[in-house]
Amino acid sequence: MTARNINYKKLPLRLGEKAFWTTALALAIPIALQNMLTASFSLVDTLMVGQLGEVALSSVGMAGQWSWLLNMVLFGLCSGASVFVSQYWGNKNIDGIHRVLGITTVCCAFLSVIFMLVALLFPETVISVFNKDPAVVQSGAEYLKYACFSYPAAALTSIFCTVLRSAERPWLPMTVSGISTLLNAAMNYILIFPAGLGVKGAAIATCISAWLGLILIIIVSFIQKNILIAPIDKLFDINGAFLCELFKKASPVIVNETLWGLGTVCYNIIFSNMGYEQYAAITIVRTFENIVFCFFIGLCNACCVMVGKSIGSGKIREAIRDSKRFNIVMPIMALVLGGAVILLREQLVSLFNLGQQVSANTLMIAQNILIIYGVWIAARNVSYLLIVGIFRSGGDTSTGMKWEMPILWLFAIPLTFVAAYVINLPFLAVYAIMYLCEDIPKIIIFFRHYFKGKWIKPVTDEGVRGLEEFCS
């Protein structure tokens, strides 16, 4: 059962309500900080590798696309799991949370090993997908064949952090990310420069930091006896009906995020073949994008937990009211952050030229990309909140895949390719077209879906009863 034709005007907004902000900030701040610390993994790597020159900078960025694709698959799996964890948390179904944890841990570990083996055995093939320049391929392959050993640790950390956040325990992931980031920075400096290992040193530092983070989460969880700790028989107390229900909800999200990740890879193939200077500029910009995006991740995860918990406990009216609030807060925050990025673009980009190894043209391209990003950031993240923060937490995991994939693969990617290689537009125009073609259709379609109320699909008995009472 789903809600139909919700009259949102009859649900007063009360945006200044203290209880809302207390809960939202208690969730959003540590989650945002945790993701910011994780993003600074990439920032530290990129800053230090940037001092080795544009070839090294570009090659590490291309190598990172393989782990990016893995992260998208994992994000899909974890997002599907979070639907159940947040709603189960709403009605205190701890056994259900442990079953979800057991299944998804095995799946995450299996996927990460597959990606690790491909990167380890065929590193040159992976890099050559993005660029055929022999120097770039050699440098990227050297980085990839060491960095790939971090994949299993990153995968398990991802699902553990998802469960902790969905159960309103965000501080442990944040603390562990802080420790891992500090270690990563120190190891990067030592291995890249004094040890003289170059890009290989950056990859080894990433591995050490990733595994340390996972070990810390496991040790602290045993000490705290938190939601991650359960007997083996509880983690794998699984029946066919539960397994079918889990993958029925999770599979659209996994497919959606995997295909979206592949779409991003296609964009990067288009851009990387327009020149390594352009791709070096994108590598610089993506580093800052990832940091700014952390604020949206924090807000979106807070929305997901609060809306999912309310629906799981049958409080449908409260879930809808919170979704309205987040739909207002998100664009306001985006405008502020976008303005800051535009105003500080020159200072931000200059950080990557401390070693005077990056060309003026690359730096100028990066500044111009940041202008485009700053202007468009609100539109870019509205659909992200709707799909990930609201629809999925409400139990609607299929709408994103139903519309986002056709828009991406049948509209945005083809038009971006045509703009780059048929019309031969300048690089910045191609980059802007990517944003416009992907985001405008999504905003229109997903807001229509939101106002129809079809995204409320509870997975708990309390949620179903609450929805029946709300609709009656």
Tab-separated table of C-alpha atoms in Angstrom:
chain	number	residue	atom	x	y	z
A	1	MET	CA	0.000	0.000	0.000
A	2	THR	CA	1.232	3.515	-0.766
A	3	ALA	CA	-0.106	6.973	0.049
A	4	ARG	CA	-1.955	8.789	-2.685
A	5	ASN	CA	-2.529	12.485	-3.435
A	6	ILE	CA	-1.172	13.872	-0.171
A	7	ASN	CA	-2.397	17.363	0.629
A	8	TYR	CA	0.938	18.777	1.796
A	9	LYS	CA	-0.662	22.126	2.651
A	10	LYS	CA	-2.607	20.471	5.487
A	11	LEU	CA	0.672	19.390	7.109
A	12	PRO	CA	2.105	22.554	8.725
A	13	LEU	CA	5.837	22.934	8.097
A	14	ARG	CA	6.997	24.329	11.473
A	15	LEU	CA	10.556	24.647	10.157
A	16	GLY	CA	11.808	26.179	13.418
A	17	GLU	CA	10.703	23.259	15.584
A	18	LYS	CA	13.486	22.544	18.090
A	19	ALA	CA	13.017	18.757	18.144
A	20	PHE	CA	13.536	18.579	14.375
A	21	TRP	CA	16.785	20.543	14.415
A	22	THR	CA	18.112	18.730	17.485
A	23	THR	CA	17.685	15.338	15.836
A	24	ALA	CA	18.696	16.446	12.334
A	25	LEU	CA	21.905	18.161	13.442
A	26	ALA	CA	22.826	15.336	15.837
A	27	LEU	CA	22.758	13.007	12.820
A	28	ALA	CA	23.910	15.303	10.020
A	29	ILE	CA	26.972	16.851	11.671
A	30	PRO	CA	28.878	13.646	12.559
A	31	ILE	CA	27.890	12.011	9.248
A	32	ALA	CA	29.044	15.079	7.298
A	33	LEU	CA	32.279	15.228	9.274
A	34	GLN	CA	32.889	11.521	8.745
A	35	ASN	CA	32.427	11.834	4.998
A	36	MET	CA	34.537	14.990	4.955
A	37	LEU	CA	37.354	13.131	6.653
A	38	THR	CA	36.943	10.284	4.173
A	39	ALA	CA	36.997	12.792	1.294
A	40	SER	CA	40.191	14.269	2.679
A	41	PHE	CA	41.720	10.840	1.977
A	42	SER	CA	41.344	11.818	-1.680
A	43	LEU	CA	42.373	15.431	-1.045
A	44	VAL	CA	45.640	14.416	0.637
A	45	ASP	CA	46.423	11.941	-2.133
A	46	THR	CA	45.648	14.481	-4.847
A	47	LEU	CA	47.544	17.363	-3.232
A	48	MET	CA	50.689	15.323	-2.744
A	49	VAL	CA	50.494	13.467	-6.050
A	50	GLY	CA	49.897	16.826	-7.769
A	51	GLN	CA	53.439	17.795	-6.792
A	52	LEU	CA	54.687	14.908	-8.929
A	53	GLY	CA	53.226	16.515	-12.096
A	54	GLU	CA	50.152	16.417	-14.340
A	55	VAL	CA	50.760	12.894	-15.652
A	56	ALA	CA	50.821	11.469	-12.122
A	57	LEU	CA	47.792	13.573	-11.103
A	58	SER	CA	45.772	12.515	-14.130
A	59	SER	CA	46.742	8.835	-13.865
A	60	VAL	CA	45.805	8.563	-10.179
A	61	GLY	CA	42.465	10.220	-10.986
A	62	MET	CA	41.837	7.628	-13.688
A	63	ALA	CA	42.857	4.769	-11.393
A	64	GLY	CA	40.398	6.128	-8.853
A	65	GLN	CA	37.547	5.556	-11.301
A	66	TRP	CA	37.750	1.801	-10.718
A	67	SER	CA	37.324	2.213	-6.964
A	68	TRP	CA	34.614	4.804	-7.689
A	69	LEU	CA	32.663	2.177	-9.629
A	70	LEU	CA	33.045	-0.274	-6.738
A	71	ASN	CA	31.853	2.424	-4.339
A	72	MET	CA	28.731	2.973	-6.440
A	73	VAL	CA	27.878	-0.739	-6.365
A	74	LEU	CA	28.488	-0.813	-2.612
A	75	PHE	CA	26.448	2.359	-2.156
A	76	GLY	CA	23.535	0.699	-3.930
A	77	LEU	CA	23.769	-2.365	-1.694
A	78	CYS	CA	24.147	-0.271	1.469
A	79	SER	CA	21.280	2.050	0.456
A	80	GLY	CA	19.010	-0.932	-0.015
A	81	ALA	CA	20.054	-2.256	3.395
A	82	SER	CA	19.467	1.130	5.036
A	83	VAL	CA	15.783	1.027	4.013
A	84	PHE	CA	15.325	-1.976	6.284
A	85	VAL	CA	17.731	-0.906	9.045
A	86	SER	CA	16.171	2.548	9.514
A	87	GLN	CA	12.593	1.226	9.476
A	88	TYR	CA	13.503	-1.751	11.697
A	89	TRP	CA	15.191	0.702	14.045
A	90	GLY	CA	11.909	2.604	14.199
A	91	ASN	CA	10.138	-0.420	15.702
A	92	LYS	CA	13.244	-1.793	17.519
A	93	ASN	CA	13.506	-4.977	15.445
A	94	ILE	CA	17.156	-5.711	16.359
A	95	ASP	CA	17.071	-9.281	15.029
A	96	GLY	CA	15.951	-7.953	11.653
A	97	ILE	CA	18.844	-5.452	11.612
A	98	HIS	CA	21.319	-8.253	12.348
A	99	ARG	CA	19.949	-10.376	9.507
A	100	VAL	CA	20.363	-7.465	7.085
A	101	LEU	CA	23.895	-6.899	8.390
A	102	GLY	CA	24.861	-10.542	7.876
A	103	ILE	CA	23.612	-10.732	4.294
A	104	THR	CA	25.069	-7.409	3.158
A	105	THR	CA	28.469	-8.035	4.801
A	106	VAL	CA	28.911	-11.202	2.756
A	107	CYS	CA	27.779	-9.448	-0.446
A	108	CYS	CA	30.082	-6.436	0.112
A	109	ALA	CA	33.087	-8.683	0.807
A	110	PHE	CA	32.436	-10.767	-2.326
A	111	LEU	CA	32.079	-7.729	-4.607
A	112	SER	CA	35.221	-6.073	-3.260
A	113	VAL	CA	37.325	-9.181	-3.875
A	114	ILE	CA	36.121	-9.346	-7.494
A	115	PHE	CA	37.078	-5.701	-8.102
A	116	MET	CA	40.405	-6.224	-6.330
A	117	LEU	CA	41.336	-9.216	-8.512
A	118	VAL	CA	40.499	-7.382	-11.749
A	119	ALA	CA	42.608	-4.378	-10.706
A	120	LEU	CA	45.467	-6.582	-9.548
A	121	LEU	CA	45.585	-8.808	-12.626
A	122	PHE	CA	44.705	-6.266	-15.334
A	123	PRO	CA	45.760	-2.789	-14.105
A	124	GLU	CA	46.977	-1.548	-17.519
A	125	THR	CA	43.706	-2.623	-19.152
A	126	VAL	CA	41.649	-0.710	-16.552
A	127	ILE	CA	43.673	2.503	-16.996
A	128	SER	CA	43.782	2.267	-20.798
A	129	VAL	CA	39.977	2.484	-20.871
A	130	PHE	CA	40.368	6.134	-19.877
A	131	ASN	CA	43.564	7.129	-21.676
A	132	LYS	CA	45.993	5.496	-24.106
A	133	ASP	CA	49.000	7.674	-23.275
A	134	PRO	CA	51.778	5.175	-22.297
A	135	ALA	CA	53.086	7.371	-19.460
A	136	VAL	CA	49.601	7.767	-17.988
A	137	VAL	CA	48.827	4.043	-18.295
A	138	GLN	CA	52.115	3.046	-16.645
A	139	SER	CA	51.711	5.483	-13.736
A	140	GLY	CA	48.036	4.644	-13.186
A	141	ALA	CA	48.641	0.886	-13.301
A	142	GLU	CA	51.424	1.203	-10.728
A	143	TYR	CA	49.034	3.001	-8.370
A	144	LEU	CA	46.101	0.642	-9.007
A	145	LYS	CA	47.897	-2.663	-8.378
A	146	TYR	CA	48.717	-1.548	-4.834
A	147	ALA	CA	45.610	0.522	-4.020
A	148	CYS	CA	43.292	-2.390	-4.901
A	149	PHE	CA	44.199	-4.179	-1.654
A	150	SER	CA	42.244	-1.492	0.214
A	151	TYR	CA	38.962	-2.511	-1.477
A	152	PRO	CA	37.838	-5.264	0.986
A	153	ALA	CA	38.518	-3.012	3.976
A	154	ALA	CA	36.656	-0.104	2.375
A	155	ALA	CA	33.708	-2.354	1.502
A	156	LEU	CA	33.267	-3.754	5.010
A	157	THR	CA	33.729	-0.314	6.535
A	158	SER	CA	30.997	0.983	4.228
A	159	ILE	CA	28.325	-1.485	5.381
A	160	PHE	CA	29.318	-1.216	9.052
A	161	CYS	CA	29.080	2.592	8.908
A	162	THR	CA	25.713	2.390	7.118
A	163	VAL	CA	24.229	0.223	9.865
A	164	LEU	CA	25.658	2.425	12.626
A	165	ARG	CA	24.307	5.623	11.032
A	166	SER	CA	20.879	4.114	10.323
A	167	ALA	CA	20.684	3.093	13.981
A	168	GLU	CA	21.518	6.658	15.059
A	169	ARG	CA	25.114	5.854	16.041
A	170	PRO	CA	27.118	8.169	13.746
A	171	TRP	CA	29.957	9.162	16.097
A	172	LEU	CA	32.023	5.972	15.839
A	173	PRO	CA	32.341	6.173	12.011
A	174	MET	CA	33.293	9.848	12.329
A	175	THR	CA	36.000	9.213	14.946
A	176	VAL	CA	37.503	6.314	13.032
A	177	SER	CA	37.550	8.365	9.818
A	178	GLY	CA	39.454	11.099	11.643
A	179	ILE	CA	42.135	8.713	12.863
A	180	SER	CA	42.428	7.030	9.443
A	181	THR	CA	42.746	10.390	7.669
A	182	LEU	CA	45.548	11.584	9.946
A	183	LEU	CA	47.410	8.316	9.404
A	184	ASN	CA	46.831	8.553	5.659
A	185	ALA	CA	48.281	12.070	5.525
A	186	ALA	CA	51.382	11.072	7.492
A	187	MET	CA	51.947	7.875	5.491
A	188	ASN	CA	51.398	9.715	2.207
A	189	TYR	CA	54.086	12.254	2.988
A	190	ILE	CA	56.585	9.666	4.221
A	191	LEU	CA	56.093	7.172	1.381
A	192	ILE	CA	55.754	9.653	-1.517
A	193	PHE	CA	58.642	11.986	-0.659
A	194	PRO	CA	61.278	10.811	1.865
A	195	ALA	CA	60.869	7.170	0.790
A	196	GLY	CA	60.712	8.236	-2.860
A	197	LEU	CA	57.951	5.783	-3.817
A	198	GLY	CA	55.840	8.328	-5.757
A	199	VAL	CA	52.359	7.151	-6.743
A	200	LYS	CA	53.123	3.688	-5.338
A	201	GLY	CA	53.607	5.304	-1.921
A	202	ALA	CA	50.208	7.016	-2.144
A	203	ALA	CA	48.559	3.660	-2.908
A	204	ILE	CA	50.288	1.873	-0.008
A	205	ALA	CA	49.291	4.673	2.384
A	206	THR	CA	45.667	4.303	1.279
A	207	CYS	CA	45.756	0.556	1.997
A	208	ILE	CA	47.257	0.930	5.451
A	209	SER	CA	44.753	3.622	6.424
A	210	ALA	CA	41.736	1.692	5.107
A	211	TRP	CA	42.595	-1.495	7.009
A	212	LEU	CA	43.363	0.384	10.204
A	213	GLY	CA	39.940	2.068	10.024
A	214	LEU	CA	38.165	-1.282	9.674
A	215	ILE	CA	40.107	-2.835	12.557
A	216	LEU	CA	39.309	0.115	14.810
A	217	ILE	CA	35.569	-0.116	14.076
A	218	ILE	CA	35.571	-3.829	14.914
A	219	ILE	CA	37.581	-3.406	18.146
A	220	VAL	CA	35.485	-0.483	19.432
A	221	SER	CA	32.252	-2.268	18.495
A	222	PHE	CA	33.270	-5.271	20.598
A	223	ILE	CA	34.122	-2.990	23.516
A	224	GLN	CA	30.832	-1.061	23.226
A	225	LYS	CA	28.786	-4.146	22.286
A	226	ASN	CA	26.916	-1.966	19.796
A	227	ILE	CA	24.483	-2.896	17.022
A	228	LEU	CA	27.232	-4.512	14.905
A	229	ILE	CA	27.910	-7.224	17.480
A	230	ALA	CA	25.684	-10.292	17.299
A	231	PRO	CA	26.027	-14.085	17.471
A	232	ILE	CA	26.702	-15.762	14.127
A	233	ASP	CA	23.354	-17.565	14.260
A	234	LYS	CA	21.582	-14.190	14.549
A	235	LEU	CA	23.483	-12.722	11.581
A	236	PHE	CA	22.550	-15.645	9.342
A	237	ASP	CA	19.101	-16.496	10.694
A	238	ILE	CA	17.689	-16.084	7.225
A	239	ASN	CA	14.664	-17.599	5.522
A	240	GLY	CA	13.678	-17.502	1.888
A	241	ALA	CA	10.850	-15.013	2.354
A	242	PHE	CA	13.097	-12.496	4.138
A	243	LEU	CA	15.853	-12.915	1.551
A	244	CYS	CA	13.399	-12.316	-1.300
A	245	GLU	CA	11.963	-9.225	0.381
A	246	LEU	CA	15.443	-7.783	1.030
A	247	PHE	CA	16.691	-8.240	-2.512
A	248	LYS	CA	13.388	-7.124	-3.990
A	249	LYS	CA	13.941	-3.783	-2.283
A	250	ALA	CA	17.727	-3.683	-2.659
A	251	SER	CA	18.162	-4.893	-6.254
A	252	PRO	CA	16.702	-1.761	-7.939
A	253	VAL	CA	19.032	0.391	-5.845
A	254	ILE	CA	22.060	-1.788	-6.647
A	255	VAL	CA	21.247	-1.696	-10.372
A	256	ASN	CA	20.591	2.047	-10.213
A	257	GLU	CA	23.858	2.927	-8.465
A	258	THR	CA	25.918	0.491	-10.559
A	259	LEU	CA	24.596	1.882	-13.826
A	260	TRP	CA	24.953	5.440	-12.512
A	261	GLY	CA	28.557	4.649	-11.604
A	262	LEU	CA	29.138	3.238	-15.097
A	263	GLY	CA	27.562	6.376	-16.502
A	264	THR	CA	30.027	8.496	-14.546
A	265	VAL	CA	32.825	6.346	-15.925
A	266	CYS	CA	31.497	7.029	-19.445
A	267	TYR	CA	31.521	10.763	-18.757
A	268	ASN	CA	35.111	10.472	-17.591
A	269	ILE	CA	36.101	8.539	-20.708
A	270	ILE	CA	34.628	11.348	-22.798
A	271	PHE	CA	36.465	14.010	-20.799
A	272	SER	CA	39.785	12.164	-20.476
A	273	ASN	CA	40.037	11.721	-24.229
A	274	MET	CA	39.613	15.469	-24.706
A	275	GLY	CA	43.091	15.874	-23.194
A	276	TYR	CA	45.013	15.006	-20.042
A	277	GLU	CA	45.138	18.674	-18.990
A	278	GLN	CA	41.344	18.744	-18.957
A	279	TYR	CA	41.197	15.524	-16.963
A	280	ALA	CA	43.833	16.763	-14.525
A	281	ALA	CA	41.558	19.801	-13.988
A	282	ILE	CA	38.582	17.487	-13.378
A	283	THR	CA	40.660	15.501	-10.873
A	284	ILE	CA	41.338	18.736	-8.973
A	285	VAL	CA	37.679	19.811	-9.061
A	286	ARG	CA	36.349	16.388	-8.040
A	287	THR	CA	38.442	16.592	-4.891
A	288	PHE	CA	36.606	19.757	-3.835
A	289	GLU	CA	33.268	18.424	-5.069
A	290	ASN	CA	33.691	15.424	-2.786
A	291	ILE	CA	34.334	17.658	0.214
A	292	VAL	CA	31.371	19.971	-0.505
A	293	PHE	CA	29.190	16.935	-1.181
A	294	CYS	CA	29.863	15.754	2.378
A	295	PHE	CA	27.458	18.410	3.677
A	296	PHE	CA	24.723	17.020	1.435
A	297	ILE	CA	25.535	13.445	2.474
A	298	GLY	CA	25.127	14.445	6.109
A	299	LEU	CA	21.796	16.155	5.475
A	300	CYS	CA	20.553	13.359	3.219
A	301	ASN	CA	21.484	10.636	5.725
A	302	ALA	CA	19.776	12.550	8.522
A	303	CYS	CA	16.676	12.751	6.321
A	304	CYS	CA	16.896	9.038	5.523
A	305	VAL	CA	17.145	8.007	9.170
A	306	MET	CA	14.430	10.366	10.433
A	307	VAL	CA	11.916	9.679	7.650
A	308	GLY	CA	12.624	5.926	7.624
A	309	LYS	CA	12.371	5.650	11.414
A	310	SER	CA	9.040	7.514	11.451
A	311	ILE	CA	7.570	5.369	8.680
A	312	GLY	CA	8.843	2.174	10.319
A	313	SER	CA	7.099	3.122	13.578
A	314	GLY	CA	3.873	4.124	11.782
A	315	LYS	CA	4.253	7.914	12.187
A	316	ILE	CA	3.439	8.779	8.580
A	317	ARG	CA	2.415	12.383	9.201
A	318	GLU	CA	5.717	13.090	10.966
A	319	ALA	CA	7.687	11.456	8.134
A	320	ILE	CA	5.995	13.622	5.500
A	321	ARG	CA	6.500	16.796	7.523
A	322	ASP	CA	10.220	16.046	7.927
A	323	SER	CA	10.578	15.345	4.208
A	324	LYS	CA	9.108	18.801	3.480
A	325	ARG	CA	11.569	20.409	5.854
A	326	PHE	CA	14.574	18.754	4.241
A	327	ASN	CA	13.334	19.776	0.795
A	328	ILE	CA	13.575	23.404	1.921
A	329	VAL	CA	16.831	23.176	3.900
A	330	MET	CA	18.768	21.413	1.113
A	331	PRO	CA	18.512	24.145	-1.593
A	332	ILE	CA	19.278	26.900	0.925
A	333	MET	CA	22.454	25.124	2.019
A	334	ALA	CA	23.368	24.471	-1.624
A	335	LEU	CA	23.146	28.149	-2.545
A	336	VAL	CA	25.411	29.113	0.363
A	337	LEU	CA	28.004	26.458	-0.466
A	338	GLY	CA	27.840	27.197	-4.195
A	339	GLY	CA	28.517	30.874	-3.564
A	340	ALA	CA	31.480	30.018	-1.334
A	341	VAL	CA	32.981	27.726	-3.997
A	342	ILE	CA	32.730	30.463	-6.654
A	343	LEU	CA	34.215	33.158	-4.417
A	344	LEU	CA	37.114	30.971	-3.234
A	345	ARG	CA	37.797	29.110	-6.480
A	346	GLU	CA	41.185	30.742	-7.163
A	347	GLN	CA	42.501	30.044	-3.666
A	348	LEU	CA	41.211	26.468	-3.728
A	349	VAL	CA	42.764	25.584	-7.059
A	350	SER	CA	46.086	27.225	-6.164
A	351	LEU	CA	46.583	24.565	-3.463
A	352	PHE	CA	47.393	22.098	-6.229
A	353	ASN	CA	50.267	24.151	-7.598
A	354	LEU	CA	52.434	24.263	-4.476
A	355	GLY	CA	55.122	22.331	-6.295
A	356	GLN	CA	54.778	24.438	-9.489
A	357	GLN	CA	54.193	21.230	-11.503
A	358	VAL	CA	50.668	21.968	-12.796
A	359	SER	CA	50.214	24.138	-15.882
A	360	ALA	CA	48.417	27.488	-15.808
A	361	ASN	CA	45.935	26.159	-18.385
A	362	THR	CA	44.957	23.227	-16.142
A	363	LEU	CA	44.486	25.560	-13.183
A	364	MET	CA	42.321	27.951	-15.238
A	365	ILE	CA	40.141	25.100	-16.515
A	366	ALA	CA	39.663	23.901	-12.932
A	367	GLN	CA	38.573	27.386	-11.816
A	368	ASN	CA	36.017	27.604	-14.613
A	369	ILE	CA	34.618	24.163	-13.793
A	370	LEU	CA	34.167	25.298	-10.193
A	371	ILE	CA	32.100	28.256	-11.418
A	372	ILE	CA	29.792	25.898	-13.327
A	373	TYR	CA	29.559	23.598	-10.304
A	374	GLY	CA	28.862	26.474	-7.889
A	375	VAL	CA	26.044	27.828	-10.051
A	376	TRP	CA	24.418	24.423	-10.545
A	377	ILE	CA	25.011	22.822	-7.139
A	378	ALA	CA	21.454	23.286	-5.841
A	379	ALA	CA	19.856	21.651	-8.881
A	380	ARG	CA	22.458	18.899	-8.744
A	381	ASN	CA	21.560	17.853	-5.200
A	382	VAL	CA	17.775	18.287	-5.051
A	383	SER	CA	17.191	15.048	-6.960
A	384	TYR	CA	19.837	13.343	-4.778
A	385	LEU	CA	17.818	14.208	-1.652
A	386	LEU	CA	14.559	13.057	-3.214
A	387	ILE	CA	15.885	9.690	-4.416
A	388	VAL	CA	18.267	8.734	-1.617
A	389	GLY	CA	16.981	10.631	1.407
A	390	ILE	CA	13.204	10.474	0.902
A	391	PHE	CA	12.093	7.849	-1.619
A	392	ARG	CA	14.420	5.078	-0.449
A	393	SER	CA	13.830	5.686	3.247
A	394	GLY	CA	10.106	5.526	2.522
A	395	GLY	CA	10.555	2.090	0.957
A	396	ASP	CA	10.350	3.240	-2.686
A	397	THR	CA	13.581	1.852	-4.145
A	398	SER	CA	12.466	1.441	-7.760
A	399	THR	CA	11.539	4.980	-8.865
A	400	GLY	CA	15.166	6.135	-9.038
A	401	MET	CA	16.119	3.283	-11.365
A	402	LYS	CA	12.938	3.635	-13.419
A	403	TRP	CA	13.641	7.242	-14.407
A	404	GLU	CA	17.262	8.060	-13.616
A	405	MET	CA	18.758	5.377	-15.856
A	406	PRO	CA	16.868	6.285	-19.067
A	407	ILE	CA	17.647	9.971	-18.496
A	408	LEU	CA	21.340	9.191	-18.008
A	409	TRP	CA	21.930	6.576	-20.693
A	410	LEU	CA	19.453	7.581	-23.397
A	411	PHE	CA	19.648	11.347	-23.038
A	412	ALA	CA	22.516	12.867	-21.034
A	413	ILE	CA	25.466	10.662	-22.037
A	414	PRO	CA	24.617	10.593	-25.784
A	415	LEU	CA	24.158	14.375	-25.902
A	416	THR	CA	27.413	14.930	-24.001
A	417	PHE	CA	29.221	12.663	-26.474
A	418	VAL	CA	27.691	14.492	-29.440
A	419	ALA	CA	28.655	17.851	-27.956
A	420	ALA	CA	32.267	16.687	-27.487
A	421	TYR	CA	32.996	14.710	-30.656
A	422	VAL	CA	30.359	15.582	-33.266
A	423	ILE	CA	29.723	19.282	-32.694
A	424	ASN	CA	33.226	19.704	-31.180
A	425	LEU	CA	32.150	22.215	-28.566
A	426	PRO	CA	34.741	23.603	-26.122
A	427	PHE	CA	35.446	21.487	-23.048
A	428	LEU	CA	33.616	23.753	-20.591
A	429	ALA	CA	30.495	23.808	-22.759
A	430	VAL	CA	30.514	20.000	-22.859
A	431	TYR	CA	30.846	19.875	-19.087
A	432	ALA	CA	27.874	22.234	-18.632
A	433	ILE	CA	25.750	20.220	-21.076
A	434	MET	CA	26.336	17.111	-18.955
A	435	TYR	CA	24.794	18.872	-15.948
A	436	LEU	CA	21.842	20.365	-17.833
A	437	CYS	CA	20.833	17.204	-19.671
A	438	GLU	CA	20.979	15.027	-16.586
A	439	ASP	CA	19.533	17.210	-13.838
A	440	ILE	CA	16.636	19.181	-15.372
A	441	PRO	CA	14.536	16.122	-16.371
A	442	LYS	CA	15.196	14.462	-13.000
A	443	ILE	CA	14.053	17.493	-11.004
A	444	ILE	CA	10.758	17.705	-12.912
A	445	ILE	CA	9.956	13.975	-12.746
A	446	PHE	CA	10.965	13.343	-9.145
A	447	PHE	CA	9.122	16.321	-7.685
A	448	ARG	CA	5.951	15.175	-9.436
A	449	HIS	CA	6.423	11.728	-7.909
A	450	TYR	CA	7.063	13.216	-4.466
A	451	PHE	CA	3.868	15.278	-4.445
A	452	LYS	CA	1.800	12.260	-5.466
A	453	GLY	CA	2.905	10.519	-2.248
A	454	LYS	CA	3.674	7.206	-3.948
A	455	TRP	CA	7.068	6.943	-2.261
A	456	ILE	CA	5.651	5.800	1.106
A	457	LYS	CA	5.949	1.993	1.107
A	458	PRO	CA	6.523	0.630	4.645
A	459	VAL	CA	8.381	-2.654	5.252
A	460	THR	CA	7.167	-3.054	8.868
A	461	ASP	CA	3.724	-4.020	10.177
A	462	GLU	CA	3.580	-0.827	12.262
A	463	GLY	CA	4.311	1.230	9.159
A	464	VAL	CA	1.589	-0.476	7.147
A	465	ARG	CA	-0.973	0.127	9.898
A	466	GLY	CA	0.141	3.733	10.242
A	467	LEU	CA	-0.248	4.306	6.507
A	468	GLU	CA	-3.721	2.750	6.508
A	469	GLU	CA	-4.775	5.114	9.320
A	470	PHE	CA	-3.231	8.112	7.543
A	471	CYS	CA	-5.026	7.340	4.271
A	472	SER	CA	-8.385	6.570	5.890
